[in-house]
Structure formats: C-alpha cells, structure tokens
C-alpha cells in the first residue's frame, strides 16, 4: 500500500512490503535507489516493472511518446470534451474512422493535421508523442471560427522546396488565371490546376481559417498598393464570402483575378474600391448583375516581395 498523502520525508516505495513477491536482491536495491523521499510528493517517478508486474506508474509529465496514436487521440478528444461524432464533423472524417483510430483498428491516418487542429493540439505531439499536447497551440488566437480584425502582413511564409511536409504544414491549392483554349486572350480563374504551395498551419489557426477553406493566389498590378504589391502572394479564405465593409476580397471578374476592398450598398449593390484610388476609380455593381465580380473569398494574409 502507498501512503495516501506522502510527504517530502516519507518514502513512496517501501521495499520491505515487497518481500512476499520474492524479489531478488538486485530488484530490491533498485527500488531503494528509486525511492522518492528526496523528491516532491509523487515527483517525476519512474515506471518500474518487474516482469509484467507494474510497481509504480505515477508522474507529473508522462512520456506520451510511449503511447500510441489511438491513446493520444482519445486523450486529446476527451480533454477538449468532444464526441467522436463532433470530431468527425470537424475533420470531414467518418465517425467510424475516428472509432477505428481510437481502438487501434487503424493505426495511422493522412488527416493527422486536420485532427490536431480540430482538437487544438500540437500536430507533432499527436503524430509522434514528442513534446506537449499544447505546444505552440495555447497562444494561437483567434481559434477557428473567429475572424481577425486586420489583414496579416508577412515578409515570408510560403515555403519552397521538395522537403517532406512537416506536421505543422499543409498544401494549399493556388488560384490562377488560365487562358481559354480558343487562344483569343479570354481567361478563366481556376483553383489549383495542379499547383500547390506549402503553408503554415499555425498561421491558419491565427487567422481563423479552416485548412479545407484556404487557398493561395498571386496579385497582379498596382491597384492595391501600398498594401499589396504587384506579385504578392495572397491567402484566401473561401469560407468567408459575405461582404464585410472595407475588407479585402479576391474576385473572379469575367475570368480575371482581381483583389479589391468591398462595401455593401442599398438595393443589393456593392462598391469595389482600390487602395490606389488615384489611378483606379471605384466601381459600383448590382450584385445580381451577371457581369458583377464573383467573390472567391476574403484575403486574410499577404506576403509582399520587395
């Protein structure tokens, strides 16, 4: 039996109580050496075993790298008070898949990043057990579903190269203008078309953007200078298409990819405004007009190249 409230000067392991187990002298000596009377109560104890008999399993910071994915997934889900059904909805997986992962019937998944961010835990911890469950996550605000007040401006964020995708990265599709096959100069805005770029998942969390709603594009021209330079890389939230006055949106305007500030007006109209207003006067459209720009999504992130 262990003392119910061990003190700093009392031993947590009393070796004389293990005589009935017929332990060898070496094991008894180890128990004496690994007593914890010099440590704080229930300190960083070791997981001692004799064969398959657990002798001690206390500890403030368990080594979760010895846990399997199923254990970490279940621990994180319960810590966030999420049901399997709710987690499945948040990640786009089936509830059966979540159940199979937690029971160990399925031992791996390519959706580890989506699971980690739905649970708001470290992707590295969930995948490998290294570090803490809350590493680089607790201070990432706002969470998904919360809109940031300002556009995030960065010097560098998109990562080039052929290195394997890290747990804290995701591949995002890229919007681009593609010329029609007729060769008459007409274009259409196409998402992806085979192009993808790496992007930081912590940035998506801070921006409140779900990974499946995120995409990238490249700005053309100087109509939004000095905020957005020609050739800047843009992060687009396709899940945010409702017009918010003064926010910057990516638009598909007759096959052209445009980036403008939008404002709602009475009678179902909208203002389309450029920051470089001296050269690009504002435009007004009826939103129901087939010639009006179509909103692709809100621009939440900009990387300007000088």
XYZ file of C-alpha atoms in Angstrom:
306
model
C 0.000 0.000 0.000
C 1.155 3.548 -0.703
C 0.715 6.280 1.890
C -2.372 8.332 0.957
C -0.580 11.636 1.406
C 3.173 11.113 1.119
C 5.330 13.889 2.441
C 8.728 15.030 1.284
C 10.401 12.987 4.059
C 8.423 9.783 3.641
C 9.222 7.141 1.061
C 6.719 6.450 -1.688
C 8.063 2.904 -2.192
C 8.569 0.745 0.917
C 10.735 -2.155 -0.123
C 10.037 -4.207 2.984
C 6.465 -4.581 1.740
C 7.580 -6.418 -1.380
C 9.149 -9.408 0.425
C 6.140 -11.543 -0.407
C 6.838 -11.101 -4.113
C 10.164 -12.991 -3.740
C 12.038 -10.187 -5.478
C 15.736 -10.620 -5.983
C 18.290 -8.519 -4.097
C 19.091 -6.519 -7.235
C 15.472 -5.505 -7.738
C 15.065 -4.607 -4.039
C 18.205 -2.469 -4.279
C 16.799 -0.746 -7.375
C 13.604 0.028 -5.531
C 15.607 1.557 -2.712
C 17.625 3.653 -5.134
C 14.500 4.769 -6.926
C 12.651 5.780 -3.771
C 11.284 9.240 -3.827
C 11.823 10.596 -0.294
C 14.202 13.205 -1.695
C 11.699 14.450 -4.258
C 8.466 16.389 -4.068
C 5.410 14.208 -3.434
C 4.693 11.994 -6.418
C 7.552 13.650 -8.251
C 8.981 12.604 -11.557
C 8.696 8.930 -10.707
C 9.895 6.112 -12.913
C 7.626 3.490 -14.334
C 9.154 0.481 -12.518
C 8.258 -3.007 -13.627
C 9.204 -6.499 -12.508
C 8.422 -8.712 -15.445
C 4.863 -7.740 -16.320
C 4.068 -6.507 -12.801
C 3.724 -2.701 -12.635
C 5.189 -1.369 -9.395
C 4.765 2.343 -9.948
C 3.023 4.482 -12.524
C 2.875 7.965 -11.017
C 4.350 11.057 -12.633
C 3.607 14.676 -13.413
C 4.680 14.523 -17.038
C 4.110 11.101 -18.580
C 6.155 10.264 -21.648
C 3.425 10.216 -24.279
C 5.861 9.068 -26.959
C 5.330 5.587 -25.490
C 1.616 5.988 -26.074
C 0.168 5.023 -29.420
C -1.771 7.308 -31.730
C -5.027 5.782 -30.502
C -4.202 6.745 -26.912
C -3.165 10.317 -27.740
C -6.198 10.839 -29.967
C -8.589 9.658 -27.272
C -6.779 11.733 -24.619
C -6.996 14.882 -26.737
C -10.632 14.358 -27.665
C -11.679 13.859 -24.048
C -9.590 16.843 -22.930
C -11.477 19.018 -25.430
C -14.817 17.442 -24.415
C -15.597 16.452 -27.998
C -17.626 13.433 -29.062
C -16.432 11.216 -31.885
C -19.323 12.486 -33.996
C -18.368 16.119 -33.420
C -14.708 15.418 -34.188
C -15.702 13.614 -37.379
C -17.764 16.618 -38.482
C -14.892 18.997 -37.746
C -12.396 16.994 -39.807
C -14.552 15.587 -42.596
C -13.851 12.020 -41.495
C -16.443 9.339 -40.793
C -17.270 8.635 -37.165
C -16.341 5.005 -37.878
C -12.841 6.134 -38.891
C -12.452 8.065 -35.621
C -13.599 4.997 -33.699
C -11.205 2.720 -35.602
C -8.324 5.100 -34.883
C -9.114 5.183 -31.166
C -9.432 1.409 -30.875
C -6.271 0.776 -32.861
C -8.011 -0.986 -35.749
C -6.473 1.755 -37.893
C -3.003 2.771 -36.745
C -2.295 5.766 -38.996
C -4.042 8.468 -40.991
C -3.127 11.124 -43.526
C -5.521 13.511 -41.756
C -3.367 13.900 -38.637
C -3.066 17.636 -39.204
C -6.814 18.143 -39.508
C -7.385 16.059 -36.381
C -4.787 18.027 -34.434
C -6.237 21.378 -35.345
C -9.826 20.353 -34.774
C -8.704 19.278 -31.291
C -6.436 22.342 -30.933
C -3.401 20.247 -30.011
C 0.129 20.075 -31.359
C 0.232 18.081 -34.643
C 3.750 16.904 -33.751
C 2.561 15.617 -30.378
C -0.450 13.861 -31.866
C 1.626 12.230 -34.604
C 4.674 11.179 -32.566
C 4.076 11.899 -28.886
C 7.027 14.283 -28.806
C 6.650 17.483 -26.832
C 3.469 18.579 -25.112
C -0.135 18.355 -26.249
C -0.402 22.149 -26.128
C 2.961 23.013 -27.725
C 2.613 26.112 -29.948
C -1.172 25.905 -29.691
C -2.292 27.533 -26.445
C -1.293 31.022 -27.539
C -2.625 30.791 -31.094
C -5.657 33.076 -31.231
C -8.193 33.538 -32.614
C -9.350 29.939 -32.938
C -11.210 28.599 -35.939
C -14.473 30.431 -36.479
C -13.173 33.717 -35.093
C -12.325 36.430 -37.569
C -9.188 38.539 -37.092
C -9.653 42.282 -37.134
C -6.799 43.086 -39.523
C -5.103 41.622 -42.546
C -1.944 39.747 -41.585
C 1.138 41.006 -43.403
C 4.290 38.884 -43.525
C 7.649 39.012 -45.200
C 7.984 35.275 -45.769
C 5.618 32.413 -45.181
C 5.122 30.222 -48.253
C 7.827 27.552 -48.159
C 9.524 26.331 -51.295
C 11.387 23.094 -51.797
C 10.872 19.360 -52.004
C 11.288 18.583 -48.306
C 8.656 16.269 -46.795
C 5.584 18.039 -45.463
C 6.012 18.826 -41.766
C 3.177 18.159 -39.267
C 2.649 21.914 -38.925
C 2.281 22.469 -42.684
C -0.460 21.891 -45.231
C -0.538 22.005 -49.016
C -2.916 24.650 -50.355
C -4.328 24.980 -53.880
C -3.432 28.067 -55.903
C -5.921 30.241 -57.808
C -4.643 31.448 -61.177
C -5.833 32.885 -64.466
C -5.773 30.348 -67.272
C -6.299 31.292 -70.937
C -9.106 29.570 -72.813
C -8.053 27.036 -75.425
C -9.546 29.217 -78.177
C -6.498 31.475 -77.939
C -8.495 34.698 -78.089
C -6.970 36.076 -74.902
C -10.013 35.261 -72.740
C -9.189 33.781 -69.357
C -10.888 31.953 -66.522
C -9.994 31.799 -62.854
C -9.201 28.230 -61.872
C -8.396 26.866 -58.444
C -5.366 24.626 -58.193
C -4.970 23.336 -61.795
C -2.153 21.197 -60.437
C -0.457 23.983 -58.493
C 0.006 23.745 -54.743
C 2.135 25.516 -52.153
C 3.121 24.747 -48.571
C 1.572 26.889 -45.886
C 1.909 27.153 -42.117
C -0.993 25.693 -40.156
C -0.392 27.935 -37.111
C -0.978 30.899 -39.444
C -4.322 29.422 -40.462
C -5.293 28.998 -36.819
C -4.443 32.595 -36.008
C -6.478 33.771 -38.971
C -9.448 31.588 -38.032
C -9.344 29.745 -41.363
C -10.123 26.057 -41.774
C -7.467 24.301 -43.915
C -10.056 22.993 -46.371
C -11.244 26.576 -46.995
C -7.781 28.036 -47.590
C -6.187 28.782 -50.949
C -3.437 30.988 -52.362
C -3.206 33.410 -55.276
C -0.755 35.903 -56.749
C -1.748 39.579 -57.037
C -1.162 41.383 -60.322
C -0.819 45.103 -60.879
C -0.537 48.081 -58.557
C -4.223 48.828 -57.887
C -3.935 47.834 -54.204
C -0.581 49.450 -53.466
C 0.858 50.241 -50.982
C -0.907 47.442 -49.051
C -0.481 44.765 -51.727
C 2.391 44.913 -54.178
C 2.450 43.502 -57.685
C 3.392 39.821 -57.392
C 2.393 39.485 -53.729
C 1.185 36.085 -52.538
C -2.290 36.146 -51.014
C -4.009 33.811 -48.568
C -7.724 33.444 -49.340
C -10.469 32.153 -47.052
C -13.062 30.609 -49.374
C -15.337 30.068 -46.387
C -15.734 33.835 -45.929
C -17.580 35.244 -48.936
C -20.095 37.542 -47.267
C -19.160 41.172 -47.869
C -17.617 42.888 -44.835
C -17.244 46.617 -45.373
C -13.642 47.620 -46.006
C -12.221 44.090 -46.038
C -10.121 42.874 -48.962
C -11.526 40.111 -51.143
C -10.316 38.058 -54.095
C -12.717 38.290 -57.027
C -13.362 36.434 -60.250
C -14.435 39.168 -62.631
C -15.165 37.742 -66.050
C -12.171 35.417 -65.882
C -9.829 37.992 -64.306
C -8.465 37.510 -60.803
C -8.930 40.850 -59.012
C -8.244 41.935 -55.425
C -10.351 44.781 -54.028
C -11.976 46.222 -50.934
C -15.739 45.690 -50.909
C -18.569 47.704 -49.376
C -22.263 46.893 -49.276
C -24.741 49.414 -50.627
C -28.541 49.657 -50.546
C -30.679 47.931 -53.164
C -28.340 44.937 -53.474
C -25.359 46.834 -54.801
C -21.685 46.867 -53.822
C -18.738 49.222 -54.112
C -15.473 47.816 -55.454
C -12.615 50.011 -54.210
C -8.873 50.072 -54.974
C -6.352 51.428 -52.466
C -4.594 53.192 -55.357
C -7.707 55.301 -55.947
C -5.900 57.974 -57.997
C -5.331 55.554 -60.866
C -8.192 53.132 -60.250
C -11.541 54.803 -59.513
C -14.115 52.840 -57.546
C -16.746 50.759 -59.297
C -20.357 50.031 -58.369
C -22.224 46.859 -59.332
C -25.577 45.318 -58.673
C -24.691 42.033 -57.003
C -27.327 40.207 -59.074
C -25.824 41.519 -62.316
C -24.241 38.631 -64.255
C -21.365 40.960 -65.137
C -20.628 41.752 -61.475
C -17.498 40.290 -59.867
C -17.942 36.949 -58.119
C -16.451 36.777 -54.631
C -13.882 33.977 -54.259
C -13.108 34.680 -50.623
C -11.690 37.108 -48.078
C -7.964 37.835 -48.213
C -6.583 37.051 -44.750
C -2.843 37.055 -45.413
C -0.373 38.855 -47.705
C 3.285 38.206 -48.428
C 4.817 41.160 -50.263
C 8.062 40.687 -52.175
C 10.218 43.779 -52.369
